[in-house]
């Protein structure tokens, strides 16, 4: 496995300016590592690639094999940190049209997601999609009380019980939640569902490398061992306290410097539609970790070249408060050669013999240059290919960078107090007992 390559030369930030943060970074690094084993600190993700629960990992692999044998569809119910990581990896590693491939041609169950919105059409479309197919469910909620997944689970549990009867439905339900508390935990204990644990010291948005992400990812036929190996190599590489040799911390510092220059929106860019949900995962990671105390870089995502035809104008010439981080996949999994056409009516014969990936890469190079010239600083993150090991590295890279970046900003990157505000209003409007006078 090759290491990620991080290129800061188009950020407009000099190495000297970055290294001025060395002392501060070392201080935060030592603070993070000294608290890593403290159950109260939400730092469990820091050593997860070495300290994960090996017994549970085997149970995840076993459960995934059972689902692969007895189900055509695996419905993952969860929201925010309880689904985005799984979806990011599943979509990055499977066909762009995985759910449309006929079952007899699919080696693994189709992994689909519910409980991440409250829209009735979405739920009915899933019911229609499932049709006569065999189904298992994984409901994921750390608190065990989040409204969206709780409602979806109530609906799909009944659906499953009607389809298979209560006994068989029990063997098709997998619950990922807290090890002791919450309504979901109680329900799972009472019904005897197979349970997986979200460790106390791992927050939702940092939980993809626990059962939260690993079970759905394994069901989709993706090698979770390799995913962990990739994360482990990043854990080792970025455990370096010296900023000079740590690109992960440099990324955090560059963000901080750019933020200080009023660059308060970061665009994470991909040239691979399969990375769409990786960007969604990243948006939550940074948005929820840093957006507080009236501070924070707004994390946004764009997919090129698609969005160059919709957002390109703004990025090139709109308000100059943007910077970009580009995810570059060095080798595409497959490629297509552009063939000659005698008539050349489309004028494309100048590309004969070139491949689509080559054109995509030239579009990337051209766009980076145009945007940098237009005062959009650019960091380029290159991974060799889109596989489990590289995704594992990338996940760990961003989690650690996010922790460092939040600390540099002076916020607590592990809480999310603001998420509660809408819930209080919604519960009052819905008449939830206890919310009448809020
Ligand atoms: O990162 C977070 O803490 C949140 O996004 C949660 O993951 C999300 O709100 C879902 O919470 P829960 O897993 O408790 O249902």
Coordinates of C-alpha atoms and ligand atoms in Angstrom, one line a residue:
X1 CA 0.0 0.0 0.0
X2 CA 1.3 3.4 -0.9
X3 CA 1.0 6.3 1.5
X4 CA -1.3 9.2 0.7
X5 CA 0.5 12.1 -1.0
X6 CA -0.4 15.6 0.2
X7 CA 0.7 18.5 -1.9
X8 CA 0.5 21.9 -0.3
X9 CA 2.4 23.8 -3.0
X10 CA -0.8 25.5 -4.4
X11 CA -2.1 26.6 -1.0
X12 CA -0.1 29.9 -1.1
X13 CA 1.0 29.0 2.4
X14 CA 4.8 28.8 2.9
X15 CA 6.4 25.9 4.8
X16 CA 7.9 28.5 7.2
X17 CA 4.5 29.8 8.1
X18 CA 3.3 26.2 8.7
X19 CA 6.2 25.4 10.9
X20 CA 5.5 28.3 13.2
X21 CA 2.7 26.2 14.6
X22 CA 5.1 23.4 15.6
X23 CA 5.0 24.0 19.3
X24 CA 1.2 24.4 19.4
X25 CA 0.7 21.3 17.3
X26 CA 3.1 19.2 19.5
X27 CA 1.2 20.4 22.6
X28 CA -2.2 19.3 21.1
X29 CA -0.7 16.1 19.8
X30 CA 0.5 15.2 23.3
X31 CA -2.8 16.2 24.9
X32 CA -4.7 14.0 22.4
X33 CA -2.5 11.0 23.0
X34 CA -2.3 11.4 26.7
X35 CA -6.1 11.2 26.9
X36 CA -6.6 8.5 24.3
X37 CA -7.4 5.8 26.8
X38 CA -9.6 7.9 29.0
X39 CA -13.2 6.7 28.6
X40 CA -14.7 10.2 29.1
X41 CA -12.7 11.9 26.4
X42 CA -14.2 10.7 23.0
X43 CA -10.8 9.8 21.8
X44 CA -11.3 6.1 21.3
X45 CA -11.0 6.5 17.5
X46 CA -7.4 7.6 17.9
X47 CA -6.1 4.1 18.5
X48 CA -9.0 2.1 17.1
X49 CA -6.9 0.6 14.2
X50 CA -4.8 -1.2 16.9
X51 CA -7.2 -1.4 19.9
X52 CA -10.5 -2.4 18.2
X53 CA -12.5 -5.3 19.8
X54 CA -11.1 -8.3 17.9
X55 CA -13.8 -10.7 19.1
X56 CA -16.6 -8.4 18.0
X57 CA -14.7 -8.0 14.7
X58 CA -15.0 -11.7 14.1
X59 CA -18.7 -11.6 15.0
X60 CA -19.2 -8.8 12.5
X61 CA -17.6 -11.0 9.8
X62 CA -19.7 -13.9 10.7
X63 CA -22.9 -11.9 10.8
X64 CA -22.0 -10.4 7.4
X65 CA -21.6 -13.9 5.9
X66 CA -25.0 -14.9 7.3
X67 CA -26.7 -11.8 5.7
X68 CA -24.9 -12.6 2.5
X69 CA -26.4 -16.1 2.5
X70 CA -29.9 -15.2 3.5
X71 CA -30.6 -11.7 2.2
X72 CA -30.9 -9.8 -1.1
X73 CA -31.2 -6.5 0.6
X74 CA -29.5 -5.2 3.8
X75 CA -31.4 -2.2 5.1
X76 CA -29.2 0.1 7.3
X77 CA -31.2 2.4 9.5
X78 CA -29.3 5.3 11.0
X79 CA -28.6 9.0 10.6
X80 CA -25.5 11.3 10.7
X81 CA -22.5 9.5 12.2
X82 CA -24.6 6.4 12.4
X83 CA -24.8 5.9 8.6
X84 CA -22.6 8.3 6.6
X85 CA -19.3 6.4 7.1
X86 CA -20.8 3.1 6.1
X87 CA -22.5 4.7 3.0
X88 CA -19.2 6.5 2.1
X89 CA -17.2 3.2 2.0
X90 CA -20.0 1.1 0.5
X91 CA -20.6 3.5 -2.4
X92 CA -16.9 4.1 -3.0
X93 CA -16.3 0.4 -3.3
X94 CA -19.3 -0.8 -5.3
X95 CA -20.8 -0.1 -8.7
X96 CA -22.3 3.4 -9.3
X97 CA -25.5 1.4 -10.1
X98 CA -25.2 -1.3 -7.5
X99 CA -28.9 -1.1 -6.5
X100 CA -30.0 -1.5 -10.1
X101 CA -28.0 -4.6 -10.8
X102 CA -30.3 -7.7 -11.0
X103 CA -30.0 -9.8 -7.8
X104 CA -28.9 -12.9 -9.8
X105 CA -25.9 -10.9 -11.0
X106 CA -25.0 -9.5 -7.6
X107 CA -22.6 -11.4 -5.5
X108 CA -23.6 -9.5 -2.3
X109 CA -26.8 -8.1 -0.9
X110 CA -27.7 -4.6 -1.9
X111 CA -27.0 -2.2 1.0
X112 CA -29.6 0.5 1.2
X113 CA -30.1 3.2 3.8
X114 CA -33.2 4.4 5.8
X115 CA -33.8 6.4 8.9
X116 CA -31.8 9.4 7.6
X117 CA -34.8 11.5 6.8
X118 CA -38.5 11.7 7.7
X119 CA -39.9 11.6 4.1
X120 CA -42.8 9.2 3.6
X121 CA -42.1 8.8 -0.1
X122 CA -38.6 7.7 0.7
X123 CA -39.9 5.0 3.0
X124 CA -42.6 3.8 0.6
X125 CA -40.0 3.7 -2.2
X126 CA -37.8 1.4 -0.1
X127 CA -40.8 -0.9 0.7
X128 CA -41.4 -1.0 -3.1
X129 CA -37.8 -1.6 -3.8
X130 CA -37.6 -4.5 -1.3
X131 CA -40.7 -6.1 -2.8
X132 CA -40.4 -9.9 -2.5
X133 CA -36.7 -9.8 -1.9
X134 CA -35.1 -11.3 1.2
X135 CA -34.2 -8.7 3.8
X136 CA -32.1 -8.2 6.9
X137 CA -31.9 -5.0 8.9
X138 CA -29.2 -3.2 10.8
X139 CA -30.4 -0.4 13.0
X140 CA -27.7 1.8 14.3
X141 CA -28.0 4.5 17.0
X142 CA -25.6 5.3 19.7
X143 CA -28.1 7.1 21.8
X144 CA -30.8 4.7 20.9
X145 CA -33.4 7.4 20.9
X146 CA -32.8 9.5 17.7
X147 CA -36.3 10.1 16.2
X148 CA -35.6 9.5 12.5
X149 CA -34.0 6.0 12.9
X150 CA -36.4 5.1 15.7
X151 CA -39.4 5.8 13.5
X152 CA -37.9 3.9 10.5
X153 CA -37.0 1.0 12.7
X154 CA -40.6 0.8 14.1
X155 CA -41.9 0.7 10.5
X156 CA -39.4 -1.8 9.1
X157 CA -39.4 -4.1 12.1
X158 CA -43.2 -4.5 11.6
X159 CA -42.6 -5.0 7.9
X160 CA -40.0 -7.7 8.7
X161 CA -42.3 -9.4 11.2
X162 CA -45.2 -9.5 8.8
X163 CA -42.9 -10.9 6.1
X164 CA -41.2 -13.6 8.1
X165 CA -43.0 -14.0 11.4
X166 CA -41.6 -12.8 14.8
X167 CA -39.1 -15.6 15.3
X168 CA -37.4 -15.4 11.9
X169 CA -37.6 -11.6 11.9
X170 CA -35.5 -11.7 15.1
X171 CA -32.7 -13.5 13.4
X172 CA -32.7 -10.9 10.6
X173 CA -32.3 -7.9 12.9
X174 CA -28.8 -6.6 13.9
X175 CA -28.6 -3.8 16.4
X176 CA -25.6 -1.5 16.8
X177 CA -25.9 0.7 19.9
X178 CA -24.5 1.7 23.3
X179 CA -23.3 -1.2 25.4
X180 CA -25.6 -0.3 28.3
X181 CA -28.1 2.4 27.8
X182 CA -30.9 3.7 25.6
X183 CA -34.3 2.5 24.3
X184 CA -32.8 0.6 21.5
X185 CA -30.5 -1.4 23.8
X186 CA -33.5 -2.3 26.0
X187 CA -35.5 -3.4 23.0
X188 CA -32.6 -5.4 21.6
X189 CA -32.1 -7.2 24.9
X190 CA -35.8 -8.0 25.3
X191 CA -36.1 -9.3 21.7
X192 CA -32.7 -11.1 21.7
X193 CA -31.4 -9.4 18.6
X194 CA -27.7 -9.8 17.8
X195 CA -26.0 -6.7 19.2
X196 CA -22.9 -4.7 18.3
X197 CA -21.4 -2.0 20.4
X198 CA -20.6 1.6 19.7
X199 CA -17.8 2.3 22.2
X200 CA -18.5 5.0 24.8
X201 CA -15.4 7.0 23.8
X202 CA -16.1 7.1 20.1
X203 CA -18.5 9.8 18.9
X204 CA -20.9 9.2 16.0
X205 CA -18.9 11.0 13.3
X206 CA -15.7 9.2 14.3
X207 CA -17.3 5.8 14.4
X208 CA -17.0 4.4 10.9
X209 CA -14.2 1.9 11.9
X210 CA -16.4 0.4 14.7
X211 CA -19.4 -1.9 14.1
X212 CA -21.3 1.2 13.0
X213 CA -19.5 1.2 9.7
X214 CA -17.9 -2.3 9.6
X215 CA -21.1 -4.5 9.5
X216 CA -22.7 -2.8 6.5
X217 CA -19.4 -2.5 4.8
X218 CA -18.6 -6.2 5.3
X219 CA -22.1 -7.2 4.1
X220 CA -21.4 -5.3 0.8
X221 CA -18.5 -7.7 0.3
X222 CA -15.8 -5.2 1.1
X223 CA -12.7 -6.4 3.0
X224 CA -12.9 -4.8 6.4
X225 CA -9.5 -6.3 7.4
X226 CA -7.9 -4.3 4.6
X227 CA -9.8 -1.2 5.6
X228 CA -8.4 -1.5 9.1
X229 CA -4.9 -2.1 7.8
X230 CA -5.2 1.1 5.8
X231 CA -6.3 3.0 8.9
X232 CA -3.5 1.4 10.9
X233 CA -0.8 2.5 8.4
X234 CA -2.2 6.1 8.8
X235 CA -2.3 5.7 12.5
X236 CA 1.4 4.8 12.5
X237 CA 2.4 7.4 9.9
X238 CA 0.6 10.4 11.5
X239 CA 1.6 9.6 15.1
X240 CA 4.6 11.8 14.5
X241 CA 4.4 14.8 16.8
X242 CA 6.9 16.8 14.7
X243 CA 4.8 19.0 12.4
X244 CA 7.6 19.1 9.8
X245 CA 7.1 15.4 9.1
X246 CA 3.4 15.1 9.6
X247 CA 1.3 16.0 6.6
X248 CA -2.0 15.3 8.5
X249 CA -1.2 18.0 11.0
X250 CA 0.1 20.3 8.2
X251 CA -3.3 20.0 6.5
X252 CA -4.9 21.1 9.8
X253 CA -2.5 24.0 10.1
X254 CA -3.0 25.1 6.5
X255 CA -6.7 25.2 7.1
X256 CA -6.2 27.3 10.1
X257 CA -3.9 29.8 8.3
X258 CA -6.3 30.1 5.4
X259 CA -9.2 30.6 7.9
X260 CA -7.2 33.5 9.3
X261 CA -7.1 35.0 5.9
X262 CA -10.9 34.9 5.6
X263 CA -11.0 31.7 3.6
X264 CA -13.9 30.3 5.6
X265 CA -15.4 27.8 3.1
X266 CA -13.5 24.6 2.2
X267 CA -14.6 22.7 -0.9
X268 CA -13.8 19.0 -0.8
X269 CA -13.6 18.0 -4.5
X270 CA -13.7 14.7 -6.2
X271 CA -13.4 13.5 -9.8
X272 CA -15.0 10.1 -8.9
X273 CA -18.8 10.0 -8.5
X274 CA -18.3 7.1 -6.2
X275 CA -16.7 9.4 -3.6
X276 CA -19.9 11.5 -3.3
X277 CA -20.8 10.0 0.1
X278 CA -17.2 10.2 1.2
X279 CA -17.6 13.9 0.9
X280 CA -20.9 13.8 2.8
X281 CA -19.1 11.9 5.6
X282 CA -16.3 14.5 5.6
X283 CA -18.8 17.4 5.7
X284 CA -20.3 16.0 8.9
X285 CA -17.0 15.3 10.4
X286 CA -15.6 18.8 10.0
X287 CA -19.0 20.7 10.2
X288 CA -20.1 19.1 13.4
X289 CA -16.6 19.2 14.9
X290 CA -15.7 22.8 14.2
X291 CA -18.9 24.8 13.6
X292 CA -19.5 26.2 17.1
X293 CA -18.8 29.2 19.3
X294 CA -19.5 31.3 16.2
X295 CA -16.4 29.9 14.5
X296 CA -15.6 27.3 11.9
X297 CA -14.8 26.7 8.3
X298 CA -18.0 25.8 6.4
X299 CA -17.3 22.4 4.8
X300 CA -18.9 22.0 1.3
X301 CA -18.5 19.5 -1.4
X302 CA -18.3 19.6 -5.2
X303 CA -18.0 16.8 -7.8
X304 CA -16.0 17.6 -10.9
X305 CA -16.3 17.8 -13.7
X306 CA -20.1 17.7 -13.2
X307 CA -20.2 20.7 -10.9
X308 CA -17.8 22.8 -13.0
X309 CA -20.9 23.3 -15.2
X310 CA -23.0 24.5 -12.3
X311 CA -20.7 25.8 -9.5
X312 CA -17.6 26.5 -11.6
X313 CA -18.5 30.1 -12.3
X314 CA -18.9 30.9 -8.6
X315 CA -15.7 29.1 -7.7
X316 CA -13.7 30.9 -10.4
X317 CA -15.1 34.4 -9.9
X318 CA -17.4 34.7 -6.9
X319 CA -16.6 35.8 -3.4
X320 CA -13.0 35.0 -2.7
X321 CA -13.6 33.2 0.6
X322 CA -13.1 29.6 -0.7
X323 CA -10.3 27.1 -0.7
X324 CA -10.2 23.6 -2.2
X325 CA -9.0 20.2 -1.2
X326 CA -9.0 17.8 -4.1
X327 CA -9.2 14.0 -3.7
X328 CA -7.2 12.6 -6.6
X329 CA -7.3 8.9 -7.3
X330 CA -4.1 8.1 -9.3
X331 CA -5.3 5.0 -11.1
X332 CA -8.9 4.5 -12.0
X333 CA -10.2 0.9 -11.6
X334 CA -11.1 0.6 -15.2
X335 CA -10.6 2.8 -18.3
X336 CA -11.9 3.4 -21.8
X337 CA -9.9 4.3 -24.9
X338 CA -11.3 7.0 -27.2
X339 CA -11.5 5.5 -30.7
X340 CA -11.1 7.2 -34.0
X341 CA -14.2 8.3 -36.0
X342 CA -13.8 8.7 -39.7
X343 CA -16.3 11.6 -40.0
X344 CA -15.0 13.4 -36.9
X345 CA -18.2 15.5 -36.8
X346 CA -17.8 15.9 -33.0
X347 CA -14.2 17.1 -33.6
X348 CA -12.9 14.7 -31.0
X349 CA -10.3 12.9 -33.1
X350 CA -7.5 14.9 -31.4
X351 CA -8.2 12.6 -28.5
X352 CA -7.8 9.3 -30.3
X353 CA -5.8 6.8 -28.3
X354 CA -6.2 8.8 -25.1
X355 CA -8.3 7.3 -22.3
X356 CA -11.2 8.7 -20.4
X357 CA -9.1 8.7 -17.2
X358 CA -6.4 10.7 -19.0
X359 CA -8.9 13.3 -20.0
X360 CA -10.4 13.4 -16.4
X361 CA -6.9 14.0 -15.0
X362 CA -6.2 16.8 -17.5
X363 CA -9.5 18.4 -16.5
X364 CA -8.3 18.2 -12.9
X365 CA -4.9 19.7 -13.6
X366 CA -6.5 22.5 -15.7
X367 CA -9.1 23.2 -13.1
X368 CA -6.6 23.4 -10.2
X369 CA -4.5 25.8 -12.2
X370 CA -7.5 28.0 -13.1
X371 CA -8.8 28.0 -9.5
X372 CA -5.4 28.7 -8.0
X373 CA -4.9 31.6 -10.5
X374 CA -8.4 32.8 -9.4
X375 CA -7.2 32.9 -5.8
X376 CA -8.7 29.6 -4.6
X377 CA -5.9 28.0 -2.7
X378 CA -5.6 24.2 -3.3
X379 CA -4.4 21.2 -1.4
X380 CA -4.1 18.0 -3.4
X381 CA -4.5 14.6 -1.7
X382 CA -3.5 11.8 -3.9
X383 CA -4.3 8.1 -3.2
X384 CA -3.0 5.4 -5.4
X385 CA -6.4 3.8 -6.1
X386 CA -9.8 3.5 -4.7
X387 CA -9.6 0.5 -2.5
X388 CA -10.1 -0.5 1.1
X389 CA -6.6 0.3 2.2
X390 CA -6.6 3.8 0.7
X391 CA -10.0 4.5 2.1
X392 CA -8.9 3.4 5.5
X393 CA -5.9 5.7 5.3
X394 CA -8.1 8.6 4.2
X395 CA -10.6 8.1 6.9
X396 CA -8.0 8.1 9.6
X397 CA -6.2 11.0 8.0
X398 CA -9.3 13.2 8.1
X399 CA -10.4 12.2 11.6
X400 CA -7.0 13.1 13.1
X401 CA -6.7 16.3 11.0
X402 CA -10.2 17.3 12.2
X403 CA -9.3 16.8 15.8
X404 CA -6.1 18.9 15.4
X405 CA -7.9 21.5 13.3
X406 CA -10.7 21.9 15.9
X407 CA -8.2 22.2 18.7
X408 CA -6.2 24.8 16.8
X409 CA -9.4 26.7 16.2
X410 CA -10.0 26.7 20.0
X411 CA -13.3 24.6 19.9
X412 CA -14.1 21.2 21.3
X413 CA -14.1 19.0 18.2
X414 CA -15.9 16.1 20.0
X415 CA -19.2 17.6 21.1
X416 CA -22.3 18.8 19.1
X417 CA -24.5 20.9 21.5
X418 CA -26.2 22.7 18.6
X419 CA -27.7 19.6 17.2
X420 CA -30.3 19.6 20.0
X421 CA -32.0 23.0 19.2
X422 CA -34.2 21.8 16.3
X423 CA -35.2 18.7 18.3
X424 CA -36.6 20.7 21.2
X425 CA -38.8 22.7 18.8
X426 CA -39.9 19.6 16.9
X427 CA -40.8 17.6 20.0
X428 CA -42.8 20.6 21.3
X429 CA -44.7 20.8 18.0
X430 CA -45.2 17.1 17.9
X431 CA -46.6 17.0 21.5
X432 CA -43.9 14.8 23.0
X433 CA -44.5 14.5 26.7
X434 CA -42.2 16.7 28.7
X435 CA -41.7 19.3 25.9
X436 CA -45.0 21.3 26.5
X437 CA -43.4 24.2 28.2
X438 CA -40.1 24.4 26.4
Ligands
LIG1 O1 -21.9 12.5 15.2 C1 -22.9 12.6 15.8 O2 -22.9 12.6 17.1 C2 -24.3 12.6 15.2 O3 -24.3 12.8 13.9 C3 -25.1 11.3 15.5 O4 -24.3 10.3 14.9 C4 -26.5 11.4 14.9 O5 -27.2 12.4 15.4 C5 -27.2 10.1 15.2 O6 -27.2 9.8 16.6 P1 -27.4 8.4 17.2 O7 -26.4 7.5 16.7 O8 -27.4 8.6 18.7 O9 -28.8 8.0 16.7

